[in-house]
C-alpha positions as a printed NumPy array, in Angstrom:
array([[ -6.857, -10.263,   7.607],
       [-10.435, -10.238,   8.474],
       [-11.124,  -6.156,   8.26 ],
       [ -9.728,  -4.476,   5.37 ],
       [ -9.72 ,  -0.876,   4.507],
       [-10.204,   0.546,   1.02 ],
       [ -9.397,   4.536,   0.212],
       [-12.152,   4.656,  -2.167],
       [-11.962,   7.898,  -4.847],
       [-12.406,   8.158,  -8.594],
       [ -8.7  ,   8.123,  -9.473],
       [ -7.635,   5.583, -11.929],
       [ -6.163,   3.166,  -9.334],
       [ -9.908,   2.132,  -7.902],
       [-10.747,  -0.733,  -9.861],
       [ -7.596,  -2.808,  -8.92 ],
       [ -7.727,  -1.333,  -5.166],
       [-11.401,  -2.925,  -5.266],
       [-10.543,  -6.434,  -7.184],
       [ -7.604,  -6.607,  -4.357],
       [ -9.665,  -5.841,  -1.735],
       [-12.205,  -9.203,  -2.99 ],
       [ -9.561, -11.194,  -4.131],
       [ -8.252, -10.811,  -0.351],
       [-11.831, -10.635,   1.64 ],
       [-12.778, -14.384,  -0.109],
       [ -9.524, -16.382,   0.367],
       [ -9.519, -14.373,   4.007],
       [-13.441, -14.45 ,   4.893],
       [-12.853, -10.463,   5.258],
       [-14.715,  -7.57 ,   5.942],
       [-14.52 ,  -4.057,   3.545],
       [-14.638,  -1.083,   4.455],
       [-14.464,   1.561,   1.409],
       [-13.722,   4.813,   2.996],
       [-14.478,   7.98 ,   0.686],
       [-12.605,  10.977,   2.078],
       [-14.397,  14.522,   1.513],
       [-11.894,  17.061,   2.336],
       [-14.277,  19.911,   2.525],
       [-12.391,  22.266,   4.055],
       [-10.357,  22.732,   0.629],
       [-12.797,  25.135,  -0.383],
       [-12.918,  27.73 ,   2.894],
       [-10.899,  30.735,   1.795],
       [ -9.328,  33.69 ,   3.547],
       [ -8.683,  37.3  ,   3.113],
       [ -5.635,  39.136,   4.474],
       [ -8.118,  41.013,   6.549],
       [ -8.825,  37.43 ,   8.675],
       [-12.199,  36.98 ,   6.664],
       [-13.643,  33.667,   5.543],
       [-15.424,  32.468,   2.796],
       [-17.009,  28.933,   1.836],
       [-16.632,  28.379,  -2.318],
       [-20.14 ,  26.962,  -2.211],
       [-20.571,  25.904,  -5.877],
       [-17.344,  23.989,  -5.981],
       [-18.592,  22.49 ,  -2.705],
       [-21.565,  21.299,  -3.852],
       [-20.155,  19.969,  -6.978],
       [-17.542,  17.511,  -4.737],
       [-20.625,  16.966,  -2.596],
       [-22.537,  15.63 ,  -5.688],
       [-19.251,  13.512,  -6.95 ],
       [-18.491,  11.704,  -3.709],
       [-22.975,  11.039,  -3.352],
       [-22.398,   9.299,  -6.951],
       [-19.332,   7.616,  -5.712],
       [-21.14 ,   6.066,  -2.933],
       [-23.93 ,   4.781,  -4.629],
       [-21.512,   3.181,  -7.962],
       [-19.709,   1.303,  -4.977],
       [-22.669,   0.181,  -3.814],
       [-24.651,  -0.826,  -6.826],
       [-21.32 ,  -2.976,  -7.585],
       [-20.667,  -4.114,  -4.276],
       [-24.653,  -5.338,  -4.006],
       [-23.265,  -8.346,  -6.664],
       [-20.482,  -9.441,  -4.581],
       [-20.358, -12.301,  -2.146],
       [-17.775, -10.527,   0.199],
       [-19.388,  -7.995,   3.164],
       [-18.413,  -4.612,   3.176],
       [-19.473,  -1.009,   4.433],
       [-19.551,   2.589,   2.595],
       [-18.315,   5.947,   4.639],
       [-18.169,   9.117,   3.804],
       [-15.519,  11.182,   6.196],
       [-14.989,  14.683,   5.906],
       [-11.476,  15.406,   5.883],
       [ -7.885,  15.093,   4.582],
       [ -7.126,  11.718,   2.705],
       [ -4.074,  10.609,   5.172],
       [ -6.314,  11.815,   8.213],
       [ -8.897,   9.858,   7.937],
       [ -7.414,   6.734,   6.348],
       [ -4.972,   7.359,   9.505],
       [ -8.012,   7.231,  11.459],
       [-10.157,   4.273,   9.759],
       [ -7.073,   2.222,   9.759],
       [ -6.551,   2.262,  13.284],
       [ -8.859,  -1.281,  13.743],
       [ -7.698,  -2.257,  10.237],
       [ -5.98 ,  -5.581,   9.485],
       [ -4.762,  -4.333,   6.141],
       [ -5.164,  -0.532,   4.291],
       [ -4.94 ,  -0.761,   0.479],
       [ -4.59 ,   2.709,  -1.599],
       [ -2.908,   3.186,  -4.61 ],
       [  0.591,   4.31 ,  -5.613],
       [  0.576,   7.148,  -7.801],
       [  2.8  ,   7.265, -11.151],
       [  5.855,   9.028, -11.597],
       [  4.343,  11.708, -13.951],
       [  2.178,  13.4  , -11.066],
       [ -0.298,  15.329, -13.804],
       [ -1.584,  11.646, -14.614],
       [ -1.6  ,  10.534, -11.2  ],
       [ -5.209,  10.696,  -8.711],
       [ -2.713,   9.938,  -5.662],
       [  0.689,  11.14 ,  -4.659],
       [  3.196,   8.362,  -4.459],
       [  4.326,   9.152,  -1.382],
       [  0.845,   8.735,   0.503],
       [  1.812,   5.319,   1.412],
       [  4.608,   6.011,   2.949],
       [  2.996,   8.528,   4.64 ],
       [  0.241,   5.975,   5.999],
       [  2.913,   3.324,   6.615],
       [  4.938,   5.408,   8.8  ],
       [  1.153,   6.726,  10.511],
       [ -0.742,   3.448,  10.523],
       [ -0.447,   0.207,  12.928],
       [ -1.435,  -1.93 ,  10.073],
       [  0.275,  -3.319,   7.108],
       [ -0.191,  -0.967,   3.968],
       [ -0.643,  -3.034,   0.617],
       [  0.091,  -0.161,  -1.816],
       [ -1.265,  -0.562,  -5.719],
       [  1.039,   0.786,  -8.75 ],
       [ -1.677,   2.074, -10.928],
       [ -0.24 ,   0.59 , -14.207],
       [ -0.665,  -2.539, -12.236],
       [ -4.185,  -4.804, -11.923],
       [ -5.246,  -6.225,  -9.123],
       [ -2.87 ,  -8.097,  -6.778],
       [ -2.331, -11.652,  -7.803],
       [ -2.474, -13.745,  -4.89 ],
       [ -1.376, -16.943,  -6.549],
       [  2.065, -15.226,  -8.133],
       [  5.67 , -15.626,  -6.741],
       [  6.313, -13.202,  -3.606],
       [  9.785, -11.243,  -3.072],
       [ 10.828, -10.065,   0.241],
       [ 13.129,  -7.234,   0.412],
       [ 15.3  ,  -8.412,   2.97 ],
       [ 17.995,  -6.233,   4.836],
       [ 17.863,  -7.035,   8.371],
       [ 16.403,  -4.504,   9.325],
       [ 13.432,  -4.345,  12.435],
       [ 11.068,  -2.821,   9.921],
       [ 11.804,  -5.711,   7.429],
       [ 10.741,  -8.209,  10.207],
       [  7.713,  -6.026,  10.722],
       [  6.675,  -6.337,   6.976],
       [  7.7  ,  -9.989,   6.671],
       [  5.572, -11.199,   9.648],
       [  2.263,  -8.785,   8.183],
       [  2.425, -10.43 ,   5.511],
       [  2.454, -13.714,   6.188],
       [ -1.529, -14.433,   5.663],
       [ -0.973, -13.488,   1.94 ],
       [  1.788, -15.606,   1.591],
       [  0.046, -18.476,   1.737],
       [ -1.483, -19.22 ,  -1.744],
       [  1.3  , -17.864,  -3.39 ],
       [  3.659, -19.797,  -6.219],
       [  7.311, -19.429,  -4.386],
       [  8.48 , -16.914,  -1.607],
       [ 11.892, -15.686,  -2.628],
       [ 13.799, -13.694,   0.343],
       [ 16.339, -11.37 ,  -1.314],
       [ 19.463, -10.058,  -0.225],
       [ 21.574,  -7.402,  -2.242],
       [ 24.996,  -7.212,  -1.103],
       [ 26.687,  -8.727,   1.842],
       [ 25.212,  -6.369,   5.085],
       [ 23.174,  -8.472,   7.623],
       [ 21.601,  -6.154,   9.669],
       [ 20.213,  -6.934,  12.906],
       [ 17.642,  -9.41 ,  12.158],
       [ 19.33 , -12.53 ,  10.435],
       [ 18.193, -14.019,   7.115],
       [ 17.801, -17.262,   8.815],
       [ 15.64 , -16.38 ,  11.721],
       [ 13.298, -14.659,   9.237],
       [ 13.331, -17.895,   7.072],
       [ 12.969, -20.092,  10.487],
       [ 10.156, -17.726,  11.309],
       [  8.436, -18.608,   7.55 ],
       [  8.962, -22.077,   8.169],
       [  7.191, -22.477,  11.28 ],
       [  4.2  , -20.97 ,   9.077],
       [  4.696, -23.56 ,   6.253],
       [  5.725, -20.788,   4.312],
       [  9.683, -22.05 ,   2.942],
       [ 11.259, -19.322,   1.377],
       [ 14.31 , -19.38 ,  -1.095],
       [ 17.054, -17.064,   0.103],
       [ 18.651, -15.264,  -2.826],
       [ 22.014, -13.053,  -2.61 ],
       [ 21.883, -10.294,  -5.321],
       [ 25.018,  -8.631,  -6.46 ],
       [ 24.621,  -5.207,  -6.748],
       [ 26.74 ,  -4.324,  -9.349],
       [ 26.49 ,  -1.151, -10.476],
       [ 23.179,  -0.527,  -9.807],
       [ 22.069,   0.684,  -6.706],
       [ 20.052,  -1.372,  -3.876],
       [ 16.607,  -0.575,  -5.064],
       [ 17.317,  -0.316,  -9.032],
       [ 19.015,  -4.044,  -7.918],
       [ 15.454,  -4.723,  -5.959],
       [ 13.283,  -3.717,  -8.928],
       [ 15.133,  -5.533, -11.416],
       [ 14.987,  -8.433,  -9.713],
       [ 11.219,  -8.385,  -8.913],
       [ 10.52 ,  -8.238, -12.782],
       [ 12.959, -11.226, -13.337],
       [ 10.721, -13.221, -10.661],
       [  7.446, -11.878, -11.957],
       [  6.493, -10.774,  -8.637],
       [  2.841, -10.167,  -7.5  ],
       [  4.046,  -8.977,  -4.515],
       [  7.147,  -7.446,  -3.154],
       [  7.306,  -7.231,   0.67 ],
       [  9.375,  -4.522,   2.449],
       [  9.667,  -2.33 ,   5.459],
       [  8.97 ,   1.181,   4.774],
       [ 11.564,   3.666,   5.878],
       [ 14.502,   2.103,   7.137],
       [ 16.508,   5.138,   7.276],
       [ 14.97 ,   8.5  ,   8.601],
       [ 12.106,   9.935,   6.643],
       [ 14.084,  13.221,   6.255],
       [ 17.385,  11.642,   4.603],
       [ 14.802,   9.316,   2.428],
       [ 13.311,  12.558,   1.299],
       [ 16.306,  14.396,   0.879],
       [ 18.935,  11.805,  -0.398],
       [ 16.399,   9.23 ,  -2.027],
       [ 16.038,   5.615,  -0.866],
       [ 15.011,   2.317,  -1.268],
       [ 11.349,   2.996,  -0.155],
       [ 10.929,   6.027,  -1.906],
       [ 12.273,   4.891,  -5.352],
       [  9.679,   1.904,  -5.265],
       [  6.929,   3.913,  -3.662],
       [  7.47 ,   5.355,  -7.165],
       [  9.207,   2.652,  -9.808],
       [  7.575,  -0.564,  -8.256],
       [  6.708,  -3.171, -10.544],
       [  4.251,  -5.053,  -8.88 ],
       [  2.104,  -4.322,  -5.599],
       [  4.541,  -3.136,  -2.435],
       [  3.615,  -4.676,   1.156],
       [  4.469,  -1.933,   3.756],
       [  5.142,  -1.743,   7.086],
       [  7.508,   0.296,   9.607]])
């Protein structure tokens, strides 16, 4: 994971995207690259008569917040023994993450809370970038600190292709960590088997513990979370989106109840 990409803003989730970001670029001899996304065109309006007008106060007062963004990052980054870039992009937050992420190794943003009126970021904008994105999206809960590299990892395991994808991304931060546990809830295999994926592991000198979970009467991903807090995950690696985006969104789902509930940082990947 030698170039990572930070969405850089002034929400409350920055300090622990920016700790993860070093914690990973030292262990990982990695490069950072804070992106600050301007969406500009926010403040072009239109009359019913096909007339356009640019709100230039307001856009010279977000013009003014992201120039004192850029410069706090740097002062701060200026101490730090890991190397890493500042951009400006003007544009829509998924766009140009969407963008900047496609020579990315890793993309961390933040997840936002379930009460959206304290929330900087929608929860759902890593799903978005997982599904958009050909790199693994390490997603921050912003009641959460900064990853913990050395802490026990959980794998969300159900088989599935996109499982395999998020199991094999995130092998690299695997590697410090206190005990992989690879859990199943409920019987269903899937395609992939549990073995295989701990065969993979093992060839990586990562050996992970496999753990059947009874669901109960809970569902899959109430199961999921539970069990993550019983472990005292740091990290809990999934694939994003198993089922269409469209029934997730609809009907609910495993992805989109931790994109919002998780405990501890999610690993994404479709």
């Amino acid at each position: 994971m030698r170039n990572i990409l930070i969405h850089a803003d002034d929400g409350p989730g920055m300090s622990a995207r920016l700790e993860s970001g070093l914690a990973i670029g030292r262990r990982h001899r990695s490069h950072l690259d804070l992106v600050i996304s301007s969406p500009f065109q926010q403040f072009i309006a239109t009359d019913p008569f096909g007339g356009m007008y640019l709100a230039g106060e307001q856009l010279a007062k977000a013009q003014a917040a992201d120039a004192a963004l850029d410069r706090r990052l740097r002062a701060d980054l200026e101490r730090e023994d890991v190397p890493w870039e500042v951009t400006r992009a003007d544009g829509d937050v998924l766009v140009t993450l969407t963008l900047a992420a496609t020579l990315a190794d890793l993309v961390i943003v933040s997840l936002g809370t379930a009460d959206r009126r304290r929330s900087f970021t929608p929860p759902m904008m890593a799903g978005d970038l997982a599904m958009a994105v050909p790199a693994p999206v390490l997603a921050i809960p912003e009641p959460c600190g900064p990853i913990d590299l050395d802490a026990p990892v959980m794998i969300a395991w159900n088989g599935s292709p996109q499982a395999a994808h998020a199991l094999r991304a995130a092998v690299p931060l695997m590697r410090d960590a206190a005990q992989v546990i690879m859990v199943m809830v409920g019987e269903e295999e899937g395609l992939v088997a549990a073995d295989d994926a701990l065969r993979y592991l093992s060839r990586h000198e990562r050996h992970a513990e496999l753990r059947h979970v009874e669901r109960g009467v809970e569902t899959i991903e109430e199961a999921l979370e539970r069990t993550a807090r019983d472990v005292g995950a740091g990290l809990i690696v999934m694939g994003a989106f198993g089922h269409t985006r469209l029934r997730e969104t609809f009907f609910g789902g495993v992805t989109r109840y931790l994109l919002e509930s998780a405990p501890a940082p999610l690993l994404l990947m479709h």
